[in-house]
Amino acid sequence: MKKVGFLIFCLFAMCSMAGKAQDVVADSTGYIVKVGEMAPDFTVKLTDGKSITLSELRGKVVMLQFTASWCGVCRKEMPFIEKDIWLRHKSNPDFMLIGIDRDEPLEKVIAFGKSTGVTYPLGLDPGADIFAKYALRKAGITRNVLIDKEGRIVKLTRLYNPEEFASLVKEIDGMLSE
């Protein structure tokens, strides 16, 4: 009987250690995904009531913008996303842009979209569960994730930097001209 107890203890200890070995490792900006990896799948409910599943967008270039109404940097970046990306490519059937608002109620997200003047789709991320597929749950925003037509991550940005943003715009333009 002692042997069975010892075996159970050993199995439990090994399982506990295996769980620790699989702890998420983030880069210096808080991302847990990397360029070249397949983008984690999710379904997001938009402010208009429609739902979008990322994997159903294969064949399109997809940009995810993680945002929130309380984020000053997000508010600074969003008009540039609207003007330099969304308005230029919204009619392109090979492109989709989704702003994903972290852990705020529908009414607040709708008001946020209106106050920033953006017309691109905004989605709800209750509990930051979608965000946590891409970055540490408590990591900061704004963040942009650019995904190619095969579903692979091609660019990750953090905060708003004009040079990095210009690089993002150039990358999207290039991907859509192929």
Short mmCIF file of N, CA and C in Angstrom, two decimals:
data_model
loop_
_atom_site.label_atom_id
_atom_site.label_comp_id
_atom_site.label_asym_id
_atom_site.label_seq_id
_atom_site.Cartn_x
_atom_site.Cartn_y
_atom_site.Cartn_z
N MET A 1 0.82 -1.20 0.00
CA MET A 1 0.00 0.00 0.00
C MET A 1 0.86 1.26 0.00
N LYS A 2 2.02 1.17 0.71
CA LYS A 2 2.91 2.32 0.75
C LYS A 2 3.47 2.61 -0.64
N LYS A 3 3.70 1.52 -1.42
CA LYS A 3 4.24 1.70 -2.77
C LYS A 3 3.23 2.43 -3.65
N VAL A 4 1.95 2.08 -3.52
CA VAL A 4 0.90 2.73 -4.31
C VAL A 4 0.83 4.21 -3.94
N GLY A 5 0.88 4.49 -2.65
CA GLY A 5 0.86 5.88 -2.19
C GLY A 5 2.05 6.66 -2.72
N PHE A 6 3.22 6.02 -2.70
CA PHE A 6 4.43 6.67 -3.19
C PHE A 6 4.32 6.92 -4.70
N LEU A 7 3.77 5.95 -5.44
CA LEU A 7 3.59 6.12 -6.88
C LEU A 7 2.63 7.26 -7.19
N ILE A 8 1.55 7.34 -6.45
CA ILE A 8 0.58 8.42 -6.65
C ILE A 8 1.25 9.76 -6.37
N PHE A 9 2.03 9.81 -5.29
CA PHE A 9 2.75 11.04 -4.94
C PHE A 9 3.70 11.44 -6.07
N CYS A 10 4.45 10.47 -6.60
CA CYS A 10 5.41 10.75 -7.67
C CYS A 10 4.70 11.24 -8.94
N LEU A 11 3.59 10.60 -9.28
CA LEU A 11 2.83 11.03 -10.46
C LEU A 11 2.31 12.45 -10.28
N PHE A 12 1.80 12.74 -9.10
CA PHE A 12 1.30 14.09 -8.81
C PHE A 12 2.44 15.11 -8.92
N ALA A 13 3.59 14.78 -8.37
CA ALA A 13 4.74 15.69 -8.41
C ALA A 13 5.19 15.92 -9.85
N MET A 14 5.22 14.86 -10.66
CA MET A 14 5.63 15.00 -12.06
C MET A 14 4.64 15.86 -12.83
N CYS A 15 3.36 15.66 -12.59
CA CYS A 15 2.35 16.46 -13.27
C CYS A 15 2.47 17.93 -12.87
N SER A 16 2.74 18.17 -11.60
CA SER A 16 2.91 19.55 -11.14
C SER A 16 4.10 20.20 -11.80
N MET A 17 5.20 19.47 -11.90
CA MET A 17 6.40 20.02 -12.54
C MET A 17 6.18 20.21 -14.03
N ALA A 18 5.44 19.33 -14.66
CA ALA A 18 5.17 19.47 -16.09
C ALA A 18 4.37 20.73 -16.34
N GLY A 19 3.44 21.03 -15.46
CA GLY A 19 2.67 22.26 -15.58
C GLY A 19 3.55 23.49 -15.47
N LYS A 20 4.52 23.44 -14.57
CA LYS A 20 5.46 24.56 -14.40
C LYS A 20 6.33 24.72 -15.64
N ALA A 21 6.71 23.61 -16.25
CA ALA A 21 7.56 23.66 -17.44
C ALA A 21 6.83 24.30 -18.61
N GLN A 22 5.51 24.28 -18.58
CA GLN A 22 4.72 24.83 -19.67
C GLN A 22 4.25 26.25 -19.38
N ASP A 23 4.76 26.88 -18.30
CA ASP A 23 4.40 28.25 -18.01
C ASP A 23 4.71 29.12 -19.22
N VAL A 24 3.88 30.11 -19.43
CA VAL A 24 4.02 31.00 -20.57
C VAL A 24 5.25 31.89 -20.40
N VAL A 25 6.02 32.01 -21.47
CA VAL A 25 7.19 32.88 -21.46
C VAL A 25 6.91 34.04 -22.41
N ALA A 26 7.06 35.24 -21.89
CA ALA A 26 6.79 36.43 -22.69
C ALA A 26 8.09 37.10 -23.11
N ASP A 27 8.02 37.85 -24.20
CA ASP A 27 9.18 38.65 -24.59
C ASP A 27 9.20 39.93 -23.74
N SER A 28 10.13 40.81 -24.02
CA SER A 28 10.30 42.01 -23.19
C SER A 28 9.12 42.97 -23.28
N THR A 29 8.28 42.82 -24.29
CA THR A 29 7.10 43.68 -24.43
C THR A 29 5.82 43.02 -23.92
N GLY A 30 5.92 41.79 -23.45
CA GLY A 30 4.75 41.10 -22.92
C GLY A 30 4.08 40.15 -23.89
N TYR A 31 4.54 40.11 -25.14
CA TYR A 31 3.95 39.17 -26.10
C TYR A 31 4.34 37.74 -25.75
N ILE A 32 3.37 36.82 -25.90
CA ILE A 32 3.65 35.40 -25.71
C ILE A 32 3.62 34.66 -27.05
N VAL A 33 3.29 35.37 -28.12
CA VAL A 33 3.35 34.83 -29.47
C VAL A 33 4.57 35.42 -30.16
N LYS A 34 4.96 34.78 -31.26
CA LYS A 34 6.14 35.24 -31.99
C LYS A 34 5.83 35.35 -33.48
N VAL A 35 6.57 36.22 -34.14
CA VAL A 35 6.47 36.32 -35.59
C VAL A 35 6.81 34.96 -36.18
N GLY A 36 6.01 34.53 -37.15
CA GLY A 36 6.20 33.23 -37.80
C GLY A 36 5.27 32.15 -37.27
N GLU A 37 4.71 32.37 -36.08
CA GLU A 37 3.78 31.39 -35.50
C GLU A 37 2.38 31.60 -36.08
N MET A 38 1.58 30.54 -36.01
CA MET A 38 0.17 30.67 -36.37
C MET A 38 -0.51 31.53 -35.31
N ALA A 39 -1.35 32.43 -35.75
CA ALA A 39 -2.07 33.29 -34.82
C ALA A 39 -3.09 32.46 -34.06
N PRO A 40 -3.15 32.59 -32.74
CA PRO A 40 -4.14 31.85 -31.96
C PRO A 40 -5.56 32.21 -32.41
N ASP A 41 -6.39 31.19 -32.53
CA ASP A 41 -7.76 31.39 -33.00
C ASP A 41 -8.65 31.89 -31.87
N PHE A 42 -9.68 32.61 -32.24
CA PHE A 42 -10.66 33.12 -31.29
C PHE A 42 -11.90 33.54 -32.06
N THR A 43 -12.97 33.74 -31.32
CA THR A 43 -14.18 34.34 -31.87
C THR A 43 -14.45 35.60 -31.06
N VAL A 44 -14.70 36.69 -31.76
CA VAL A 44 -14.95 37.97 -31.10
C VAL A 44 -16.32 38.48 -31.52
N LYS A 45 -17.05 39.02 -30.54
CA LYS A 45 -18.34 39.64 -30.82
C LYS A 45 -18.11 41.13 -31.05
N LEU A 46 -18.58 41.61 -32.19
CA LEU A 46 -18.42 43.02 -32.54
C LEU A 46 -19.52 43.87 -31.91
N THR A 47 -19.31 45.17 -31.91
CA THR A 47 -20.30 46.07 -31.31
C THR A 47 -21.62 46.07 -32.08
N ASP A 48 -21.61 45.62 -33.33
CA ASP A 48 -22.86 45.55 -34.10
C ASP A 48 -23.60 44.23 -33.89
N GLY A 49 -23.07 43.38 -33.00
CA GLY A 49 -23.72 42.11 -32.67
C GLY A 49 -23.22 40.92 -33.48
N LYS A 50 -22.51 41.17 -34.57
CA LYS A 50 -21.96 40.08 -35.37
C LYS A 50 -20.76 39.48 -34.66
N SER A 51 -20.45 38.23 -35.00
CA SER A 51 -19.27 37.56 -34.46
C SER A 51 -18.33 37.21 -35.60
N ILE A 52 -17.04 37.28 -35.32
CA ILE A 52 -16.01 36.92 -36.30
C ILE A 52 -15.06 35.93 -35.65
N THR A 53 -14.77 34.85 -36.38
CA THR A 53 -13.78 33.87 -35.93
C THR A 53 -12.54 34.06 -36.80
N LEU A 54 -11.40 34.23 -36.15
CA LEU A 54 -10.17 34.53 -36.87
C LEU A 54 -9.87 33.50 -37.96
N SER A 55 -9.98 32.22 -37.65
CA SER A 55 -9.63 31.19 -38.64
C SER A 55 -10.52 31.25 -39.88
N GLU A 56 -11.70 31.84 -39.77
CA GLU A 56 -12.57 31.99 -40.93
C GLU A 56 -12.11 33.12 -41.86
N LEU A 57 -11.11 33.88 -41.42
CA LEU A 57 -10.58 34.97 -42.23
C LEU A 57 -9.35 34.56 -43.03
N ARG A 58 -9.01 33.25 -43.02
CA ARG A 58 -7.87 32.79 -43.81
C ARG A 58 -8.08 33.22 -45.25
N GLY A 59 -7.00 33.61 -45.90
CA GLY A 59 -7.09 34.14 -47.25
C GLY A 59 -7.12 35.66 -47.25
N LYS A 60 -7.21 36.27 -46.06
CA LYS A 60 -7.19 37.72 -45.91
C LYS A 60 -5.98 38.13 -45.07
N VAL A 61 -5.48 39.32 -45.31
CA VAL A 61 -4.52 39.95 -44.41
C VAL A 61 -5.35 40.52 -43.27
N VAL A 62 -4.97 40.21 -42.04
CA VAL A 62 -5.75 40.63 -40.87
C VAL A 62 -4.87 41.45 -39.93
N MET A 63 -5.39 42.57 -39.49
CA MET A 63 -4.72 43.35 -38.46
C MET A 63 -5.62 43.38 -37.23
N LEU A 64 -5.04 43.00 -36.10
CA LEU A 64 -5.73 43.09 -34.81
C LEU A 64 -5.13 44.26 -34.06
N GLN A 65 -5.99 45.11 -33.52
CA GLN A 65 -5.53 46.22 -32.69
C GLN A 65 -6.14 46.04 -31.32
N PHE A 66 -5.30 45.74 -30.32
CA PHE A 66 -5.78 45.59 -28.95
C PHE A 66 -5.79 46.97 -28.30
N THR A 67 -6.93 47.34 -27.73
CA THR A 67 -7.17 48.70 -27.30
C THR A 67 -8.08 48.74 -26.08
N ALA A 68 -8.30 49.92 -25.54
CA ALA A 68 -9.27 50.16 -24.46
C ALA A 68 -9.49 51.66 -24.34
N SER A 69 -10.65 52.05 -23.86
CA SER A 69 -11.00 53.47 -23.77
C SER A 69 -10.10 54.25 -22.83
N TRP A 70 -9.56 53.60 -21.82
CA TRP A 70 -8.72 54.27 -20.82
C TRP A 70 -7.27 54.42 -21.27
N CYS A 71 -6.93 53.89 -22.43
CA CYS A 71 -5.55 53.89 -22.92
C CYS A 71 -5.28 55.15 -23.76
N GLY A 72 -4.49 56.06 -23.20
CA GLY A 72 -4.17 57.30 -23.91
C GLY A 72 -3.40 57.07 -25.19
N VAL A 73 -2.47 56.12 -25.18
CA VAL A 73 -1.68 55.83 -26.39
C VAL A 73 -2.59 55.26 -27.48
N CYS A 74 -3.57 54.44 -27.07
CA CYS A 74 -4.52 53.89 -28.04
C CYS A 74 -5.29 55.02 -28.72
N ARG A 75 -5.76 55.96 -27.92
CA ARG A 75 -6.50 57.11 -28.46
C ARG A 75 -5.64 57.91 -29.43
N LYS A 76 -4.36 57.99 -29.16
CA LYS A 76 -3.44 58.71 -30.04
C LYS A 76 -3.24 57.95 -31.36
N GLU A 77 -3.13 56.62 -31.27
CA GLU A 77 -2.85 55.80 -32.45
C GLU A 77 -4.06 55.58 -33.35
N MET A 78 -5.24 55.47 -32.76
CA MET A 78 -6.43 55.06 -33.52
C MET A 78 -6.75 55.95 -34.72
N PRO A 79 -6.64 57.27 -34.63
CA PRO A 79 -6.90 58.08 -35.84
C PRO A 79 -5.93 57.77 -36.98
N PHE A 80 -4.69 57.41 -36.65
CA PHE A 80 -3.72 57.03 -37.69
C PHE A 80 -4.10 55.69 -38.31
N ILE A 81 -4.55 54.76 -37.48
CA ILE A 81 -5.01 53.46 -38.01
C ILE A 81 -6.20 53.70 -38.94
N GLU A 82 -7.13 54.54 -38.51
CA GLU A 82 -8.30 54.86 -39.32
C GLU A 82 -7.88 55.44 -40.68
N LYS A 83 -7.05 56.48 -40.65
CA LYS A 83 -6.69 57.22 -41.86
C LYS A 83 -5.71 56.45 -42.76
N ASP A 84 -4.66 55.92 -42.17
CA ASP A 84 -3.58 55.35 -42.97
C ASP A 84 -3.75 53.88 -43.32
N ILE A 85 -4.64 53.19 -42.62
CA ILE A 85 -4.85 51.76 -42.89
C ILE A 85 -6.30 51.48 -43.27
N TRP A 86 -7.24 51.75 -42.38
CA TRP A 86 -8.62 51.36 -42.61
C TRP A 86 -9.23 52.05 -43.83
N LEU A 87 -9.15 53.37 -43.90
CA LEU A 87 -9.79 54.07 -45.01
C LEU A 87 -9.15 53.70 -46.35
N ARG A 88 -7.88 53.34 -46.35
CA ARG A 88 -7.20 52.96 -47.59
C ARG A 88 -7.55 51.54 -48.03
N HIS A 89 -7.88 50.66 -47.09
CA HIS A 89 -8.02 49.24 -47.44
C HIS A 89 -9.38 48.63 -47.10
N LYS A 90 -10.29 49.40 -46.52
CA LYS A 90 -11.55 48.79 -46.05
C LYS A 90 -12.37 48.16 -47.17
N SER A 91 -12.23 48.67 -48.39
CA SER A 91 -13.00 48.09 -49.50
C SER A 91 -12.27 46.92 -50.17
N ASN A 92 -11.08 46.61 -49.71
CA ASN A 92 -10.32 45.48 -50.26
C ASN A 92 -10.83 44.19 -49.63
N PRO A 93 -11.37 43.27 -50.43
CA PRO A 93 -11.91 42.03 -49.87
C PRO A 93 -10.84 41.12 -49.25
N ASP A 94 -9.57 41.44 -49.48
CA ASP A 94 -8.48 40.63 -48.93
C ASP A 94 -7.94 41.20 -47.62
N PHE A 95 -8.66 42.15 -47.01
CA PHE A 95 -8.17 42.80 -45.79
C PHE A 95 -9.27 42.88 -44.73
N MET A 96 -8.85 42.69 -43.48
CA MET A 96 -9.76 42.88 -42.35
C MET A 96 -8.97 43.50 -41.20
N LEU A 97 -9.56 44.48 -40.57
CA LEU A 97 -9.01 45.13 -39.39
C LEU A 97 -10.04 45.03 -38.29
N ILE A 98 -9.61 44.59 -37.12
CA ILE A 98 -10.52 44.48 -35.97
C ILE A 98 -9.84 45.11 -34.76
N GLY A 99 -10.49 46.10 -34.19
CA GLY A 99 -10.05 46.63 -32.90
C GLY A 99 -10.68 45.76 -31.82
N ILE A 100 -9.88 45.27 -30.91
CA ILE A 100 -10.37 44.39 -29.85
C ILE A 100 -10.21 45.11 -28.52
N ASP A 101 -11.34 45.51 -27.94
CA ASP A 101 -11.34 46.30 -26.71
C ASP A 101 -11.26 45.39 -25.50
N ARG A 102 -10.29 45.66 -24.67
CA ARG A 102 -9.98 44.80 -23.54
C ARG A 102 -10.88 45.08 -22.34
N ASP A 103 -11.76 44.12 -22.08
CA ASP A 103 -12.50 44.03 -20.83
C ASP A 103 -13.36 45.25 -20.50
N GLU A 104 -14.10 45.74 -21.49
CA GLU A 104 -15.02 46.85 -21.24
C GLU A 104 -16.40 46.48 -21.79
N PRO A 105 -17.47 47.04 -21.20
CA PRO A 105 -18.82 46.71 -21.64
C PRO A 105 -19.16 47.34 -22.99
N LEU A 106 -20.16 46.77 -23.64
CA LEU A 106 -20.58 47.18 -24.97
C LEU A 106 -20.80 48.69 -25.09
N GLU A 107 -21.55 49.27 -24.17
CA GLU A 107 -21.88 50.69 -24.25
C GLU A 107 -20.61 51.55 -24.24
N LYS A 108 -19.67 51.18 -23.41
CA LYS A 108 -18.41 51.93 -23.31
C LYS A 108 -17.60 51.80 -24.59
N VAL A 109 -17.59 50.62 -25.19
CA VAL A 109 -16.83 50.40 -26.43
C VAL A 109 -17.46 51.18 -27.58
N ILE A 110 -18.78 51.20 -27.65
CA ILE A 110 -19.46 51.98 -28.69
C ILE A 110 -19.12 53.46 -28.53
N ALA A 111 -19.21 53.97 -27.30
CA ALA A 111 -18.89 55.38 -27.04
C ALA A 111 -17.42 55.68 -27.37
N PHE A 112 -16.56 54.74 -27.06
CA PHE A 112 -15.12 54.89 -27.34
C PHE A 112 -14.89 55.02 -28.84
N GLY A 113 -15.53 54.16 -29.62
CA GLY A 113 -15.39 54.24 -31.07
C GLY A 113 -15.85 55.58 -31.61
N LYS A 114 -16.98 56.06 -31.10
CA LYS A 114 -17.49 57.36 -31.54
C LYS A 114 -16.55 58.49 -31.15
N SER A 115 -16.04 58.44 -29.92
CA SER A 115 -15.18 59.54 -29.44
C SER A 115 -13.85 59.61 -30.18
N THR A 116 -13.38 58.48 -30.68
CA THR A 116 -12.11 58.48 -31.42
C THR A 116 -12.33 58.67 -32.92
N GLY A 117 -13.57 58.57 -33.37
CA GLY A 117 -13.88 58.76 -34.78
C GLY A 117 -13.53 57.59 -35.67
N VAL A 118 -13.29 56.42 -35.08
CA VAL A 118 -12.95 55.27 -35.91
C VAL A 118 -14.21 54.61 -36.45
N THR A 119 -14.08 54.08 -37.66
CA THR A 119 -15.20 53.39 -38.29
C THR A 119 -14.90 51.91 -38.50
N TYR A 120 -13.68 51.49 -38.16
CA TYR A 120 -13.36 50.07 -38.31
C TYR A 120 -14.05 49.28 -37.20
N PRO A 121 -14.28 47.98 -37.44
CA PRO A 121 -15.01 47.16 -36.46
C PRO A 121 -14.28 47.09 -35.12
N LEU A 122 -15.07 47.22 -34.06
CA LEU A 122 -14.56 47.06 -32.70
C LEU A 122 -15.23 45.86 -32.07
N GLY A 123 -14.43 45.03 -31.42
CA GLY A 123 -14.94 43.83 -30.78
C GLY A 123 -14.74 43.87 -29.28
N LEU A 124 -15.49 43.03 -28.59
CA LEU A 124 -15.46 42.96 -27.13
C LEU A 124 -14.59 41.80 -26.67
N ASP A 125 -13.80 42.05 -25.65
CA ASP A 125 -12.93 41.01 -25.09
C ASP A 125 -13.13 40.94 -23.58
N PRO A 126 -14.29 40.41 -23.14
CA PRO A 126 -14.55 40.31 -21.70
C PRO A 126 -13.49 39.46 -21.01
N GLY A 127 -12.96 39.96 -19.91
CA GLY A 127 -11.95 39.22 -19.18
C GLY A 127 -10.59 39.21 -19.84
N ALA A 128 -10.45 39.91 -20.96
CA ALA A 128 -9.20 39.95 -21.73
C ALA A 128 -8.74 38.55 -22.15
N ASP A 129 -9.70 37.67 -22.42
CA ASP A 129 -9.36 36.29 -22.79
C ASP A 129 -8.72 36.19 -24.18
N ILE A 130 -9.17 37.01 -25.12
CA ILE A 130 -8.53 37.01 -26.44
C ILE A 130 -7.13 37.60 -26.31
N PHE A 131 -7.03 38.73 -25.64
CA PHE A 131 -5.73 39.38 -25.42
C PHE A 131 -4.73 38.40 -24.83
N ALA A 132 -5.18 37.58 -23.87
CA ALA A 132 -4.29 36.64 -23.17
C ALA A 132 -3.79 35.51 -24.07
N LYS A 133 -4.35 35.36 -25.25
CA LYS A 133 -3.83 34.39 -26.21
C LYS A 133 -2.59 34.94 -26.93
N TYR A 134 -2.42 36.26 -26.86
CA TYR A 134 -1.34 36.93 -27.58
C TYR A 134 -0.28 37.55 -26.66
N ALA A 135 -0.70 37.98 -25.48
CA ALA A 135 0.23 38.65 -24.55
C ALA A 135 -0.17 38.29 -23.13
N LEU A 136 0.73 38.57 -22.21
CA LEU A 136 0.39 38.35 -20.80
C LEU A 136 -0.86 39.15 -20.47
N ARG A 137 -1.78 38.53 -19.76
CA ARG A 137 -3.08 39.14 -19.47
C ARG A 137 -2.95 40.55 -18.88
N LYS A 138 -1.94 40.77 -18.05
CA LYS A 138 -1.78 42.07 -17.39
C LYS A 138 -0.85 43.01 -18.16
N ALA A 139 -0.36 42.58 -19.33
CA ALA A 139 0.54 43.42 -20.13
C ALA A 139 -0.23 44.63 -20.68
N GLY A 140 0.51 45.65 -20.99
CA GLY A 140 -0.11 46.89 -21.47
C GLY A 140 -0.55 46.83 -22.93
N ILE A 141 -1.32 47.83 -23.28
CA ILE A 141 -1.76 48.03 -24.64
C ILE A 141 -1.31 49.43 -25.04
N THR A 142 -1.36 49.86 -26.17
CA THR A 142 -1.87 49.41 -27.42
C THR A 142 -0.93 48.37 -28.04
N ARG A 143 -1.49 47.46 -28.78
CA ARG A 143 -0.73 46.42 -29.49
C ARG A 143 -1.41 46.16 -30.82
N ASN A 144 -0.58 45.91 -31.84
CA ASN A 144 -1.09 45.53 -33.15
C ASN A 144 -0.45 44.22 -33.56
N VAL A 145 -1.26 43.34 -34.10
CA VAL A 145 -0.79 42.05 -34.59
C VAL A 145 -1.20 41.96 -36.06
N LEU A 146 -0.22 41.78 -36.92
CA LEU A 146 -0.48 41.65 -38.35
C LEU A 146 -0.33 40.18 -38.74
N ILE A 147 -1.35 39.67 -39.42
CA ILE A 147 -1.45 38.25 -39.75
C ILE A 147 -1.57 38.11 -41.26
N ASP A 148 -0.80 37.18 -41.84
CA ASP A 148 -0.84 37.00 -43.29
C ASP A 148 -2.03 36.13 -43.71
N LYS A 149 -2.15 35.92 -45.00
CA LYS A 149 -3.30 35.20 -45.55
C LYS A 149 -3.34 33.73 -45.13
N GLU A 150 -2.21 33.20 -44.70
CA GLU A 150 -2.15 31.80 -44.23
C GLU A 150 -2.42 31.69 -42.73
N GLY A 151 -2.56 32.82 -42.05
CA GLY A 151 -2.84 32.80 -40.62
C GLY A 151 -1.61 32.92 -39.74
N ARG A 152 -0.46 33.25 -40.34
CA ARG A 152 0.78 33.40 -39.57
C ARG A 152 1.00 34.86 -39.17
N ILE A 153 1.55 35.03 -37.99
CA ILE A 153 1.88 36.36 -37.50
C ILE A 153 3.11 36.87 -38.25
N VAL A 154 3.00 38.08 -38.81
CA VAL A 154 4.13 38.65 -39.55
C VAL A 154 4.70 39.90 -38.88
N LYS A 155 3.93 40.52 -37.99
CA LYS A 155 4.43 41.72 -37.31
C LYS A 155 3.69 41.91 -35.99
N LEU A 156 4.45 42.33 -34.98
CA LEU A 156 3.91 42.63 -33.65
C LEU A 156 4.40 44.02 -33.27
N THR A 157 3.48 44.91 -32.89
CA THR A 157 3.90 46.23 -32.43
C THR A 157 3.38 46.47 -31.02
N ARG A 158 4.03 47.41 -30.35
CA ARG A 158 3.65 47.77 -28.97
C ARG A 158 3.80 49.27 -28.83
N LEU A 159 2.81 49.90 -28.25
CA LEU A 159 2.75 51.35 -28.10
C LEU A 159 2.67 52.01 -29.47
N TYR A 160 2.75 53.32 -29.51
CA TYR A 160 2.69 54.02 -30.79
C TYR A 160 4.01 54.72 -31.03
N ASN A 161 4.68 54.30 -32.08
CA ASN A 161 5.93 54.89 -32.51
C ASN A 161 5.76 55.20 -33.99
N PRO A 162 5.88 56.47 -34.41
CA PRO A 162 5.62 56.83 -35.81
C PRO A 162 6.41 56.01 -36.83
N GLU A 163 7.68 55.73 -36.54
CA GLU A 163 8.49 54.95 -37.48
C GLU A 163 8.00 53.51 -37.57
N GLU A 164 7.71 52.92 -36.42
CA GLU A 164 7.20 51.55 -36.41
C GLU A 164 5.84 51.48 -37.09
N PHE A 165 5.00 52.49 -36.85
CA PHE A 165 3.69 52.53 -37.48
C PHE A 165 3.83 52.63 -38.99
N ALA A 166 4.74 53.47 -39.47
CA ALA A 166 4.98 53.59 -40.91
C ALA A 166 5.42 52.26 -41.50
N SER A 167 6.22 51.52 -40.74
CA SER A 167 6.66 50.19 -41.17
C SER A 167 5.47 49.23 -41.26
N LEU A 168 4.55 49.33 -40.30
CA LEU A 168 3.34 48.50 -40.31
C LEU A 168 2.50 48.82 -41.54
N VAL A 169 2.30 50.10 -41.81
CA VAL A 169 1.53 50.51 -42.99
C VAL A 169 2.17 49.98 -44.26
N LYS A 170 3.49 50.12 -44.36
CA LYS A 170 4.22 49.64 -45.55
C LYS A 170 4.07 48.13 -45.71
N GLU A 171 4.14 47.41 -44.60
CA GLU A 171 3.99 45.95 -44.63
C GLU A 171 2.60 45.56 -45.14
N ILE A 172 1.57 46.22 -44.63
CA ILE A 172 0.19 45.94 -45.07
C ILE A 172 0.05 46.26 -46.56
N ASP A 173 0.52 47.44 -46.96
CA ASP A 173 0.44 47.82 -48.38
C ASP A 173 1.11 46.77 -49.26
N GLY A 174 2.29 46.31 -48.86
CA GLY A 174 3.01 45.31 -49.63
C GLY A 174 2.28 43.98 -49.70
N MET A 175 1.73 43.55 -48.58
CA MET A 175 1.01 42.27 -48.55
C MET A 175 -0.23 42.32 -49.43
N LEU A 176 -0.87 43.48 -49.49
CA LEU A 176 -2.10 43.59 -50.28
C LEU A 176 -1.84 43.85 -51.75
N SER A 177 -0.60 44.18 -52.11
CA SER A 177 -0.29 44.40 -53.53
C SER A 177 0.24 43.13 -54.19
N GLU A 178 0.43 42.07 -53.41
CA GLU A 178 0.94 40.80 -53.96
C GLU A 178 -0.12 40.08 -54.74
#
